[in-house]
Coordinates of C-alpha atoms and ligand atoms in Angstrom, one line a residue:
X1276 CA 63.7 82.7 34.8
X1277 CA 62.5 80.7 37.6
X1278 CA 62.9 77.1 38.6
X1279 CA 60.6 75.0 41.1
X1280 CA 61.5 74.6 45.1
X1281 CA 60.0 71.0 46.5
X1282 CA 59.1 72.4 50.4
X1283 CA 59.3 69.2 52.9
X1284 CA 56.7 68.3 54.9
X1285 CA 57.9 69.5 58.2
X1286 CA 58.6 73.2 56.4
X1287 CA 55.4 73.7 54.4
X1288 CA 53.8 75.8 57.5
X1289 CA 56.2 77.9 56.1
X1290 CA 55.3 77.9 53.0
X1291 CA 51.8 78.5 53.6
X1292 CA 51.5 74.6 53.0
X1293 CA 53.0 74.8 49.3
X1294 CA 54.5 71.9 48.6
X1295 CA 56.4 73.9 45.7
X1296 CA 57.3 76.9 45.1
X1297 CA 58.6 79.1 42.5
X1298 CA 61.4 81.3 42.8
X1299 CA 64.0 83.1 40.7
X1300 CA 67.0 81.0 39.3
X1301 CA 71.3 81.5 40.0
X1302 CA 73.3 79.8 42.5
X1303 CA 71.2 77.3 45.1
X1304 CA 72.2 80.2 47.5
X1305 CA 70.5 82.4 45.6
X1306 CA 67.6 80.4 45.0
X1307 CA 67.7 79.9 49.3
X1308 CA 67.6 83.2 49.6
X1309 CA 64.8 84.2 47.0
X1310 CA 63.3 81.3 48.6
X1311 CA 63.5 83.2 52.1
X1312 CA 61.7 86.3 50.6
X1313 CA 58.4 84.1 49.8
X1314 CA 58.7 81.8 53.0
X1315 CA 59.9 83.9 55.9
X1316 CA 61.9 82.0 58.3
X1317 CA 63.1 78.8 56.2
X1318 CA 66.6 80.5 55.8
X1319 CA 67.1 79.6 59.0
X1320 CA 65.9 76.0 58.4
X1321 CA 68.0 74.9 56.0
X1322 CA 71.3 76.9 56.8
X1323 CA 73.4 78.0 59.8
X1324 CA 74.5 81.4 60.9
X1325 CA 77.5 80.6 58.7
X1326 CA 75.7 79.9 56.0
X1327 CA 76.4 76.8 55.2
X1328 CA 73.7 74.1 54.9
X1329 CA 72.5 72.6 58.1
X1330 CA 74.3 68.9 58.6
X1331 CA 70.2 67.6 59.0
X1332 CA 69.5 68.9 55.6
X1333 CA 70.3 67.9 52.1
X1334 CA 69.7 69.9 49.1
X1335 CA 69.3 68.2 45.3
X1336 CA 69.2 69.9 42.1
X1337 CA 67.6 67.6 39.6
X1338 CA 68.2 65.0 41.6
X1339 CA 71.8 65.3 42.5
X1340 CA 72.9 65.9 45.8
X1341 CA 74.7 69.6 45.7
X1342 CA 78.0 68.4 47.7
X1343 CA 78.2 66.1 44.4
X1344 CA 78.2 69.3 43.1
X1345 CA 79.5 72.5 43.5
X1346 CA 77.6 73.0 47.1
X1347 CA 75.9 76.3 47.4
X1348 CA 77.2 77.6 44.3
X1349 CA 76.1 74.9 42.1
X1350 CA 74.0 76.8 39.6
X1351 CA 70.3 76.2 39.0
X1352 CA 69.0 76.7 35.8
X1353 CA 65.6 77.7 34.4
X1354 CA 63.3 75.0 35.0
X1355 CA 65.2 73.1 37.2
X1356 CA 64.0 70.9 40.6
X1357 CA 65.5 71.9 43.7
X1358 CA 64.9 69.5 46.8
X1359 CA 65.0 70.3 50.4
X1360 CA 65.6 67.0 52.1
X1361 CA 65.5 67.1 55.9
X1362 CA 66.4 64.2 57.8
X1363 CA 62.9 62.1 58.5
X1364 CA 62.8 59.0 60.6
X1365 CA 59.7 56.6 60.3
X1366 CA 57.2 59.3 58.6
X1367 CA 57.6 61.8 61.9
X1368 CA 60.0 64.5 62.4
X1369 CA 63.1 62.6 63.6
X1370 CA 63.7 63.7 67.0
X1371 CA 67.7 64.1 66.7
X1372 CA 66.7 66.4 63.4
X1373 CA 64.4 68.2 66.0
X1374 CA 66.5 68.7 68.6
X1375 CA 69.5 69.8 66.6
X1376 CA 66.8 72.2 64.8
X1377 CA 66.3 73.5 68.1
X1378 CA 69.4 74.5 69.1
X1379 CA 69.8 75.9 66.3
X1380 CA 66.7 78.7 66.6
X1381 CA 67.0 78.7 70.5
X1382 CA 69.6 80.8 72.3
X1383 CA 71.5 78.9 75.1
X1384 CA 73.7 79.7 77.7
X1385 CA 75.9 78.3 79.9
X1386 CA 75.9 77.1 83.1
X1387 CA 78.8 80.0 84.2
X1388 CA 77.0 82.3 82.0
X1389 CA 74.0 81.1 84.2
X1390 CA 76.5 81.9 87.5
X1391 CA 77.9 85.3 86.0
X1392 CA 74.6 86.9 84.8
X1393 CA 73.9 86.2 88.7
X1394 CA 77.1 87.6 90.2
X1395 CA 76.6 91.0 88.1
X1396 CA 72.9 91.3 89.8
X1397 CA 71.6 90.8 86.3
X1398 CA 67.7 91.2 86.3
X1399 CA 66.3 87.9 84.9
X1400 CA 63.9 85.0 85.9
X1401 CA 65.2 81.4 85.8
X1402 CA 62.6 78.8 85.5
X1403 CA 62.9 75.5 86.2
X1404 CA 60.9 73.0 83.9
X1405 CA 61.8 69.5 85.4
X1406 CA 58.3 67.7 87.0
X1407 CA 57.9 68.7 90.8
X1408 CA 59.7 65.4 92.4
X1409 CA 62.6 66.2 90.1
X1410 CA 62.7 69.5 91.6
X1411 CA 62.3 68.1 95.1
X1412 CA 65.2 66.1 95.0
X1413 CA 67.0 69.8 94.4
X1414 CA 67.2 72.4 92.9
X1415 CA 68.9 75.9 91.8
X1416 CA 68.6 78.2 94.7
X1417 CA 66.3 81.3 93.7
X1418 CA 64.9 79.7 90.7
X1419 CA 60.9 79.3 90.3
X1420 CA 59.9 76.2 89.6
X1421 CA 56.9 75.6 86.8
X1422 CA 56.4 71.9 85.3
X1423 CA 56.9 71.9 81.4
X1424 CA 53.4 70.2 81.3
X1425 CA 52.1 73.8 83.3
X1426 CA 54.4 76.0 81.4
X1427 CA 52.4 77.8 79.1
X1428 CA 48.8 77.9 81.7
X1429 CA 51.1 79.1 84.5
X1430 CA 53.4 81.6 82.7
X1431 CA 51.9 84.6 82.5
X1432 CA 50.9 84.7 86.0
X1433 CA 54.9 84.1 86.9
X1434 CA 56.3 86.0 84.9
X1435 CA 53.7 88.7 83.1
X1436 CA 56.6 91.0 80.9
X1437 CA 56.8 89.6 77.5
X1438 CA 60.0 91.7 77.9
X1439 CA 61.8 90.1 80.7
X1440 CA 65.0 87.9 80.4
X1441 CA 64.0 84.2 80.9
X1442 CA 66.7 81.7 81.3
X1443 CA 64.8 78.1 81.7
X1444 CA 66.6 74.6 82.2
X1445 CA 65.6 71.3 83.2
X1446 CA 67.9 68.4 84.1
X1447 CA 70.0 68.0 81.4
X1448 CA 69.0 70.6 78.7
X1449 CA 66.4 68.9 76.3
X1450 CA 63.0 70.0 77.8
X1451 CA 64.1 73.5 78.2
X1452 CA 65.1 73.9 74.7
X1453 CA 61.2 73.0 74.1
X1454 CA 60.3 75.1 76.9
X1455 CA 62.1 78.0 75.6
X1456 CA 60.4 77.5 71.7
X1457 CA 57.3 77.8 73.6
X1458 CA 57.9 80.9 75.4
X1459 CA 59.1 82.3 72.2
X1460 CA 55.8 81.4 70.7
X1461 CA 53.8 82.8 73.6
X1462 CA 55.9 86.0 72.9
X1463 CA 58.5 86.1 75.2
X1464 CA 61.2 88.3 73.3
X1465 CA 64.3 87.2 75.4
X1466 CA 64.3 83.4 76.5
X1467 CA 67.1 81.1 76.4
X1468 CA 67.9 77.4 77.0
X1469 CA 70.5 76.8 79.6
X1470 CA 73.1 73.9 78.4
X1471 CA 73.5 71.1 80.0
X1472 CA 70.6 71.9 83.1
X1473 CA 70.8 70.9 86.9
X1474 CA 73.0 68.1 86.1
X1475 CA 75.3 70.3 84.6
X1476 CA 74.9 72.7 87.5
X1477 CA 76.1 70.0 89.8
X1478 CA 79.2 69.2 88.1
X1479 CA 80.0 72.4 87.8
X1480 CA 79.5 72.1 92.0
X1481 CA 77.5 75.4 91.9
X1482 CA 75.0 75.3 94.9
X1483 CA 72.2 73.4 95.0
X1484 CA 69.0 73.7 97.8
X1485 CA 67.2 70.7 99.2
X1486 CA 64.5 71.4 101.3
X1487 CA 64.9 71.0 104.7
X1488 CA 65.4 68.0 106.9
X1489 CA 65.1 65.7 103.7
X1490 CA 67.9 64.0 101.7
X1491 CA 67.7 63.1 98.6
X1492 CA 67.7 59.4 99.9
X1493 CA 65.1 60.7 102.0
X1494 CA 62.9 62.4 99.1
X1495 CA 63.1 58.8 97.0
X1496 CA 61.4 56.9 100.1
X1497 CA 59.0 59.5 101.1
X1498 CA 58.0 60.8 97.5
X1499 CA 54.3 59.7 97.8
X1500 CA 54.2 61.3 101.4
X1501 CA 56.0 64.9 99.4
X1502 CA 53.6 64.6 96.8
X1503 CA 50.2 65.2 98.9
X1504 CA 49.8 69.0 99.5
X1505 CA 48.6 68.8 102.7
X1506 CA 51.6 66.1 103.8
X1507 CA 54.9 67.9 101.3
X1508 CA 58.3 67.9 102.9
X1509 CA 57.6 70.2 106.0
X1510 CA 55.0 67.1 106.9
X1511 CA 57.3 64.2 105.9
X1512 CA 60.0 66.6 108.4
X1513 CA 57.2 66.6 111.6
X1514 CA 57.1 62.4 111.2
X1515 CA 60.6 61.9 111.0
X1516 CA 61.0 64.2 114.0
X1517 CA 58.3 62.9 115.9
X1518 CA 58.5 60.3 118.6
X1519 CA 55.7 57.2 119.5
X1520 CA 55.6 54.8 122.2
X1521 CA 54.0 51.7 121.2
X1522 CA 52.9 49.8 124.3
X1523 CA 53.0 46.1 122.8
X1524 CA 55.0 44.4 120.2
X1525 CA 52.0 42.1 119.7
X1526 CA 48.8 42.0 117.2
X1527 CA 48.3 45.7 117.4
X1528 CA 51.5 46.7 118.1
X1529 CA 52.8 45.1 115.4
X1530 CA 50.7 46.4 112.7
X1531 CA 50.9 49.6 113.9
X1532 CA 54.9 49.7 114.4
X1533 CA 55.3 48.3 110.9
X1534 CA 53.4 51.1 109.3
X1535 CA 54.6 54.0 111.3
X1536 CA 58.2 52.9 110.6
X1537 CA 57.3 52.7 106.9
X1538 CA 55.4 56.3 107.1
X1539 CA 59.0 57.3 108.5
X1540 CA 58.2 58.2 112.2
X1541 CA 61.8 59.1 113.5
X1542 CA 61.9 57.4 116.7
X1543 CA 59.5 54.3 117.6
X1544 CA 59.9 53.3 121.1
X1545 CA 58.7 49.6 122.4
X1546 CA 57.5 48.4 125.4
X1547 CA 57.1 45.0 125.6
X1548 CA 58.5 42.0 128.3
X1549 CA 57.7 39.1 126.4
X1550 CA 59.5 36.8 124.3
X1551 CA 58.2 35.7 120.9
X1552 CA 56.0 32.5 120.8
X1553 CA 54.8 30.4 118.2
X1554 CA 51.0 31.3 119.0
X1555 CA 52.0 34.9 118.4
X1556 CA 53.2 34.6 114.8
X1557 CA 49.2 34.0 113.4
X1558 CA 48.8 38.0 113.8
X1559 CA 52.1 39.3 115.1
X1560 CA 53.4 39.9 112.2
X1561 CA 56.7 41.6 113.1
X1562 CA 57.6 38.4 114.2
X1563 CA 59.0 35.5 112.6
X1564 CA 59.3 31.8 113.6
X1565 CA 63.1 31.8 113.7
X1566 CA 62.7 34.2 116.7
X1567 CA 60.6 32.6 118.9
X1568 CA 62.4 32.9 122.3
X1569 CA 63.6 36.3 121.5
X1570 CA 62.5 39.4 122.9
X1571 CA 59.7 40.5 121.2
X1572 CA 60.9 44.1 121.8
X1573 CA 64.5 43.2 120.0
X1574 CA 62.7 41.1 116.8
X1575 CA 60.5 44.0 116.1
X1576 CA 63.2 46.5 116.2
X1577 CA 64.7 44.3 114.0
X1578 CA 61.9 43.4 111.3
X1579 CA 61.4 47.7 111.6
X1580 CA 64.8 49.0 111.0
X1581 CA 64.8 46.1 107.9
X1582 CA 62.0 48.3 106.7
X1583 CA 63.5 51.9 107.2
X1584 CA 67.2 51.9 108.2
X1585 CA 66.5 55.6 108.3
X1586 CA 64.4 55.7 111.7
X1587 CA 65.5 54.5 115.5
X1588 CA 63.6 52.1 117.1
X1589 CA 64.2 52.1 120.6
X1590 CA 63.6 48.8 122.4
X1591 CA 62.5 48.5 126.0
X1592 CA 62.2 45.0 127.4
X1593 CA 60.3 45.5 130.6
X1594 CA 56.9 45.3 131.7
X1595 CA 55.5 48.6 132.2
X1596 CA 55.1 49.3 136.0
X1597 CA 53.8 52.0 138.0
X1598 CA 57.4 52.2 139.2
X1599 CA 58.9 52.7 135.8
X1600 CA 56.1 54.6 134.1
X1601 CA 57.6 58.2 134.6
X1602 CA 60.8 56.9 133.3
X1603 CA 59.7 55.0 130.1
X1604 CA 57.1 57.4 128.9
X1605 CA 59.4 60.9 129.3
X1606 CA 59.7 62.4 126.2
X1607 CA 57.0 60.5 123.6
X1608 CA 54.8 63.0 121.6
X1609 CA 52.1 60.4 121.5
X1610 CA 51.6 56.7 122.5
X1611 CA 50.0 54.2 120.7
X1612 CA 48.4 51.5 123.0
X1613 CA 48.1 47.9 122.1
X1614 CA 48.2 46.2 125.3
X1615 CA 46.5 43.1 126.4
X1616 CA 45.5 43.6 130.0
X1617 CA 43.5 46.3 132.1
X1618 CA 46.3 46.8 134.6
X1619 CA 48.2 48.2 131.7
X1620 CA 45.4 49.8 129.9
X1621 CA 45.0 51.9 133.1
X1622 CA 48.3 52.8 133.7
X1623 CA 48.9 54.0 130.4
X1624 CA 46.0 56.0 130.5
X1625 CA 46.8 57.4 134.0
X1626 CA 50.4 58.2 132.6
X1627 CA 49.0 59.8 129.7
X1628 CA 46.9 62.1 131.6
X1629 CA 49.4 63.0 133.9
X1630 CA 52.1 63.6 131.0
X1631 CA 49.5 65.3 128.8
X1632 CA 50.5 62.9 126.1
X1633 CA 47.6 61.8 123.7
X1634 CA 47.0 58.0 123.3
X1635 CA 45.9 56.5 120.3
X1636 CA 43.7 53.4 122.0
X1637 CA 42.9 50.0 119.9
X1638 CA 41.3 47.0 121.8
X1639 CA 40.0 43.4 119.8
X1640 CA 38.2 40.5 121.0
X1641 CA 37.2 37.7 118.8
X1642 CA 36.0 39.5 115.7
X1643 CA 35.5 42.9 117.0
X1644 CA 37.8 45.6 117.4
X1645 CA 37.6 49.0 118.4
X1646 CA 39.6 52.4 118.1
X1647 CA 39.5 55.9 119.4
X1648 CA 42.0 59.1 120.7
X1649 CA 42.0 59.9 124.1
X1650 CA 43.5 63.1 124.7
X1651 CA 42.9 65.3 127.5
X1652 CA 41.2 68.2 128.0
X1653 CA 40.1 67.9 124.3
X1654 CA 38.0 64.9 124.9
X1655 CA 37.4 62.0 127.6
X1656 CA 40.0 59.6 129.0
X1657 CA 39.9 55.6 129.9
X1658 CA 38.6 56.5 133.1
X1659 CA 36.1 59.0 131.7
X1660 CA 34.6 56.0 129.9
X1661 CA 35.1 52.9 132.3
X1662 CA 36.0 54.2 135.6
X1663 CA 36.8 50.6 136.6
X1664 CA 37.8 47.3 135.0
X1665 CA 35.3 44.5 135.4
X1666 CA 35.7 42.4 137.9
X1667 CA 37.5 39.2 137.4
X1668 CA 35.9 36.6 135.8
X1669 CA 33.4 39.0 133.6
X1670 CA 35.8 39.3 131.3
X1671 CA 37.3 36.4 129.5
X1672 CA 40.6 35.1 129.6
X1673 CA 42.9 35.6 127.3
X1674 CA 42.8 31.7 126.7
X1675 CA 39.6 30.9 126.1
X1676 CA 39.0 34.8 124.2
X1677 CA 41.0 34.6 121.4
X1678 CA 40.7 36.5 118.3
X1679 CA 40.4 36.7 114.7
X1680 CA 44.4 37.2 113.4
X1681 CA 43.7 39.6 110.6
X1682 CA 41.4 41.4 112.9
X1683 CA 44.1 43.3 114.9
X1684 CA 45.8 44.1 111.7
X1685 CA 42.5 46.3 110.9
X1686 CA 42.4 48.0 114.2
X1687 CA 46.2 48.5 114.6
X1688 CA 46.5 50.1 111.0
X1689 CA 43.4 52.3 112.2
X1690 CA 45.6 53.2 115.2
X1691 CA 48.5 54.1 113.3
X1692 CA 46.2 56.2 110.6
X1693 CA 45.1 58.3 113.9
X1694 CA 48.8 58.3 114.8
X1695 CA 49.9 59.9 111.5
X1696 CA 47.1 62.2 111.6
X1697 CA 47.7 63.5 115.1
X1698 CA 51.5 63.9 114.5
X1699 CA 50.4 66.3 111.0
X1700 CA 47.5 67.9 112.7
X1701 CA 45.6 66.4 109.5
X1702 CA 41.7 65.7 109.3
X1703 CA 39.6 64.9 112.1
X1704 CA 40.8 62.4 114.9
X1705 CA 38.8 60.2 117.2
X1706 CA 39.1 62.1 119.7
X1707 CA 35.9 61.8 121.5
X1708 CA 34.5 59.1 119.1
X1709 CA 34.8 55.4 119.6
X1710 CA 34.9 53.7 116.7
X1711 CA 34.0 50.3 116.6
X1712 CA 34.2 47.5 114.0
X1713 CA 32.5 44.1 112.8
X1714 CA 34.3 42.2 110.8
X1715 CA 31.1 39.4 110.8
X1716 CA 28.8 42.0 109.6
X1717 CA 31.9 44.0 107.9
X1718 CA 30.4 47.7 109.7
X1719 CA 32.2 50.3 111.1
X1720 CA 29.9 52.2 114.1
X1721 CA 30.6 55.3 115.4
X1722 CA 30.1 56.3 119.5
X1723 CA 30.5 59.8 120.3
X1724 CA 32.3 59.5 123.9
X1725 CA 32.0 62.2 126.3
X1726 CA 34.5 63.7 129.5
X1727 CA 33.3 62.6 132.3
X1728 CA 33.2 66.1 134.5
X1729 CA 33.7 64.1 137.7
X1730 CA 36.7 61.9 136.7
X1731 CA 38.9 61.5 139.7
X1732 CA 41.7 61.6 136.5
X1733 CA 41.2 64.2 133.8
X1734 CA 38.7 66.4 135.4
X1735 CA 39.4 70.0 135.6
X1736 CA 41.3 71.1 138.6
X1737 CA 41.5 67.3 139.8
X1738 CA 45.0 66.5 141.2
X1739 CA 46.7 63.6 139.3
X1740 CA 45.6 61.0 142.3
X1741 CA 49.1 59.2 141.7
X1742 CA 50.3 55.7 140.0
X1743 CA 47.9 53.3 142.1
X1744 CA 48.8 49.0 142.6
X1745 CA 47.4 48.6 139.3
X1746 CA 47.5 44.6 139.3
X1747 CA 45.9 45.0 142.7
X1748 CA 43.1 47.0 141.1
X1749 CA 41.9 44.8 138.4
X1750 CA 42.5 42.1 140.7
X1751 CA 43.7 39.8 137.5
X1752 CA 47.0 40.5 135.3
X1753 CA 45.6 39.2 132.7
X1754 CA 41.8 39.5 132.9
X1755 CA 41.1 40.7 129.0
X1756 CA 42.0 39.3 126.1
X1757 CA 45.2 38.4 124.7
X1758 CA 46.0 40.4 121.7
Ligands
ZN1263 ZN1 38.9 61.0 132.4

């Protein structure tokens, strides 16, 4: 005596894609079970470890719904239509029928299970299947970390015994149930979902690890910076420790500054003596027009720590002097020069040279600009390549010179990409190239520069000749452009 089983959709894999199937009449438990011994696994489906029918899944005989009825021990007779109804939203498996399905066939544990299997020394792997930034922000100390979208490629190279106890979570407990399935599939014998993930971990104030030297403030703003391989946290850690001069709060200066303090370079110094005038504002763009009058120094740290509250900006509202050179530059890692005069172009370089601190050097006139690295012994210095400024009058003044205003944000940006680059130890520098653009013709040519072997500066085994009378040298304090 037999009567007919209708198999669901999402349970005909089961049923070796029958969409009926015959099986021995009695009770609808009865007829689950015989069902069970022609379609292995759909037990399972349809009822509970207690037995009773899963709360996603209706069963009809002839029509009727069996809790009508008498439940499970409703009797089927010969002939009769029993349907497996399964909770379907919109013609795809509904996701909540899914999930609950899951927890159903997947083994989880707790979060103090998690904690205990730990305490005892219990051997097992825990895998973390949140996506990398999610891990970033922190994470389960000990734990390996595999994306769910790498889970199956990178598995077997983790973790190669199909034997070994897995435990995987992911924030909150969803993805790992998923996760799990599929290490079941894969063949892993002993894998379990743990409840309630990370966030459940942090509740429960278990410890968490965040890599070094970032918060999780911290790993929000500089999440593009974590995410380049060759950048990552221990990179994002070197900018935020690291320590640049600007000389200039003006056109390259500014650029520069506001990119550096974005990038998150911990401590931005400024040297700069002038206030904030109207003529600045077409390219100094740190600057705004209800600051003119006001230290340029003081609105730049301002417009910068807008930006990133997280960095110091150190302001220094003097005009650098041979006399306060050893002061101001003690303690930079690198200085970034965008001055507007020779006297100052060759004291920097001087100081840089005597303090062995590499100076990222940008210069623009009109529609020109160019950029390079001078850092000693590596490559040449400012002296190396002009030993002396022109004399006054061959250069033009900064009045009559003037400049293109987008121009210095090219070359400043190009400063503060050597900048970044020399604070990482990333990529090639210009150290020893001059690079030199046209905005007209829109080219970029390259100069290989060379050491001069007799500079009375930077040559080996030359004695730093001293600070000179700078002004007195160029014989003009402002005999190059105005940037
Ligand atoms: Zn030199």
């Amino acid at each position: 005596m037999t009567c007919t089983v209708r198999i669901p959709t999402p349970l005909r894999h089961l049923a070796g894609g029958r969409d009926a199937v015959e099986v021995a009449d009695g009770t609808v438990a009865d007829v689950l079970d015989h069902l069970d011994r022609e379609c292995d696994g759909i037990h399972d489906r349809i009822r509970d470890d207690g037995g009773s029918v899963r709360r996603f899944v209706n069963v009809f005989v002839d029509g009727d719904d069996i809790r009508t009825l008498e439940g499970l021990s409703t009797v089927v007779r010969e002939g009769a239509v029993v349907s497996i109804v399964p909770a379907i939203a919109g013609g795809a498996p509904d996701w909540r029928a899914c999930l609950e399905e899951l927890k159903s066939t997947v083994p989880q544990v707790t979060v103090a299970e998690v904690r205990s299997m730990r305490e005892r020394g219990e051997d097992f792997v825990l895998i973390d299947v949140r996506e990398a930034e999610e891990n970033r922000r922190g994470r389960i100390p000990g734990g390996q970390h595999i994306s769910r979208g790498f889970l199956e490629m990178k598995i077997e190279e983790a973790v190669p015994d199909h034997g070994a106890k897995i435990v995987v979570h992911c924030a909150g407990g969803v993805r790992s149930l998923l996760a799990a399935q599929s290490l079941r599939r894969l063949g892993y014998a002993d894998v379990s979902s743990m409840a309630g993930g990370f966030e459940q971990w942090q509740r429960d104030g278990l410890p968490v690890e965040v890599p070094a030297g970032l918060d999780e403030a911290d790993m929000d703003r500089y999440q593009r910076h974590i995410s380049i391989p060759e950048v990552g946290v221990q990179g994002q850690v070197k900018l935020l420790e690291s320590r640049v001069l600007l000389i200039g709060a003006g056109g390259l200066g500014c650029p520069a500054g506001y990119y550096l303090a974005a990038a998150g370079v911990g401590t931005i110094g400024i040297v700069d003596g002038d206030v904030v005038d109207l003529t600045n504002l077409q390219r100094q763009i740190l600057h705004t027009a209800d600051r003119v009058g006001m230290a340029k120094t003081e609105s730049a740290r301002r417009t910068l720590v807008a930006l990133n509250p997280g960095i110091e900006v150190v302001p220094i509202h003097q005009r650098l002097t041979s006399a306060n050179v050893g002061e101001i530059f003690d303690g930079w890692d690198l200085v970034v020069d965008g001055s507007d005069n020779f006297p100052t172009r060759y004291l920097v370089n001087d100081a840089c040279v005597k303090f062995g601190i590499p100076c990222v050097h940008g210069s623009v006139y009109r529609f020109e600009g160019q950029v390079t690295v001078f850092k000693t012994p590596e490559g040449p210095c400012y002296r190396c390549l002009y030993p002396e400024p022109p004399p006054p009058g061959m250069a033009p003044s900064c009045a009559d010179a003037g400049v293109l205003g987008v121009l210095p944000g090219v070359i400043g940006l190009l400063e503060a990409v050597e900048a970044v680059k020399l604070i990482l130890g990333l990529g090639d520098t210009l150290v020893g190239r001059l690079l030199q653009y046209d905005a007209l013709r829109a080219e970029f040519r390259e100069l290989r520069i060379r050491r001069d072997p007799n500079c009375a500066y930077c040559a080996e085994g030359v004695e730093f000749p001293g600070f000179i009378d700078y002004e007195h040298f160029c014989a003009s304090s402002h005999s190059t452009v105005s940037v």
